[in-house]
Amino acid sequence: MDYIIEKHRIYATDKDGKMLADIEFPEVSTGVCEITHTYVDDSLRGQGVAAKLTEMAVAEIEGQGNKVTASCSYAIKWLTKREGREIHICPACGLRHHSQ
């Protein structure tokens, strides 16, 4: 599958333009991008596509020099399990942050 990488989004479509996979990570504050959404078409579930999207998003975010946070439940689980990161809500700003 070929992925299209944009500044705050990575996605893949089929030849007819149907969305197959999508992850969004807008910049929520200066230097912080939040993974807000992960989508994988039913036909691709269970094949590691969401994990691949999340891995690519983290690499893209950090490659831009930004920090990663997440509100997407899948991304939170992935970051905690795969990366050993803990997501918490900062009482000062209300944003979710990670620690390593």
Coordinates of C-alpha atoms in Angstrom, one line a residue:
M1 CA 0.0 0.0 0.0
D2 CA 1.3 3.4 -0.9
Y3 CA 0.9 6.1 1.8
I4 CA 0.5 9.8 1.1
I5 CA 2.4 11.8 3.7
E6 CA 1.3 15.4 4.5
K7 CA 2.5 17.7 7.2
H8 CA -0.2 16.6 9.7
R9 CA -1.7 13.6 8.1
I10 CA -0.8 10.2 6.5
Y11 CA -3.3 8.3 4.5
A12 CA -3.9 5.7 1.7
T13 CA -6.6 5.3 -0.8
D14 CA -7.5 2.7 -3.3
K15 CA -7.3 3.3 -7.1
D16 CA -10.9 4.7 -7.0
G17 CA -10.1 7.2 -4.2
K18 CA -11.8 5.2 -1.4
M19 CA -10.1 5.9 1.9
L20 CA -8.3 2.8 3.2
A21 CA -6.3 4.2 6.1
D22 CA -5.8 7.5 7.7
I23 CA -4.1 9.1 10.7
E24 CA -4.2 12.8 11.7
F25 CA -1.9 14.7 13.9
P26 CA -2.5 18.4 14.0
E27 CA -0.2 20.8 15.8
V28 CA -2.0 21.6 19.1
S29 CA 0.5 24.0 20.5
T30 CA 3.9 25.2 19.4
G31 CA 6.1 22.1 18.9
V32 CA 3.4 19.6 20.0
C33 CA 1.4 17.4 17.5
E34 CA -1.5 15.3 18.8
I35 CA -2.5 12.1 17.1
T36 CA -6.3 12.6 17.1
H37 CA -7.6 10.1 14.7
T38 CA -6.7 6.7 13.3
Y39 CA -8.9 4.9 10.7
V40 CA -8.4 1.6 8.9
D41 CA -10.9 0.2 6.5
D42 CA -12.6 -3.1 7.6
S43 CA -10.9 -5.0 4.7
L44 CA -7.5 -4.2 6.2
R45 CA -8.1 -4.6 9.9
G46 CA -5.9 -7.1 11.8
Q47 CA -3.0 -6.6 9.3
G48 CA -1.0 -4.1 11.3
V49 CA -2.0 -1.1 9.2
A50 CA -2.9 1.0 12.2
A51 CA 0.4 0.2 13.9
K52 CA 2.2 1.1 10.7
L53 CA 0.3 4.4 10.4
T54 CA 1.1 5.3 14.0
E55 CA 4.8 4.4 13.6
M56 CA 5.0 6.6 10.5
A57 CA 3.1 9.4 12.2
V58 CA 5.5 9.4 15.3
A59 CA 8.5 9.4 12.9
E60 CA 7.0 12.3 10.9
I61 CA 6.2 14.3 14.0
E62 CA 9.5 13.8 15.6
G63 CA 11.3 14.3 12.3
Q64 CA 9.7 17.8 12.1
G65 CA 11.2 18.5 15.6
N66 CA 7.9 18.2 17.4
K67 CA 6.8 16.3 20.4
V68 CA 4.1 13.6 20.2
T69 CA 0.9 13.4 22.2
A70 CA -2.3 11.6 21.5
S71 CA -6.1 11.7 22.2
C72 CA -6.8 8.8 19.9
S73 CA -7.4 5.7 22.0
Y74 CA -5.5 3.4 19.6
A75 CA -2.5 5.8 19.5
I76 CA -2.4 6.0 23.3
K77 CA -2.3 2.2 23.6
W78 CA 0.4 2.0 20.9
L79 CA 2.6 4.7 22.4
T80 CA 2.3 3.1 25.8
K81 CA 2.8 -0.5 24.7
R82 CA 5.4 -0.1 21.9
E83 CA 7.2 3.0 23.0
G84 CA 6.9 2.8 26.8
R85 CA 5.5 6.3 26.8
E86 CA 2.9 7.4 29.4
I87 CA 0.2 9.8 28.2
H88 CA -1.2 12.2 30.9
I89 CA -3.2 15.4 30.9
C90 CA -1.2 18.4 32.0
P91 CA -3.1 20.3 34.7
A92 CA -1.6 23.6 33.6
C93 CA -2.6 23.6 30.0
G94 CA -5.1 20.7 29.7
L95 CA -3.2 19.1 26.8
R96 CA -2.2 15.4 26.8
H97 CA 1.6 15.0 27.0
H98 CA 3.8 12.0 27.0
S99 CA 6.8 11.1 29.1
Q100 CA 9.5 8.6 28.3

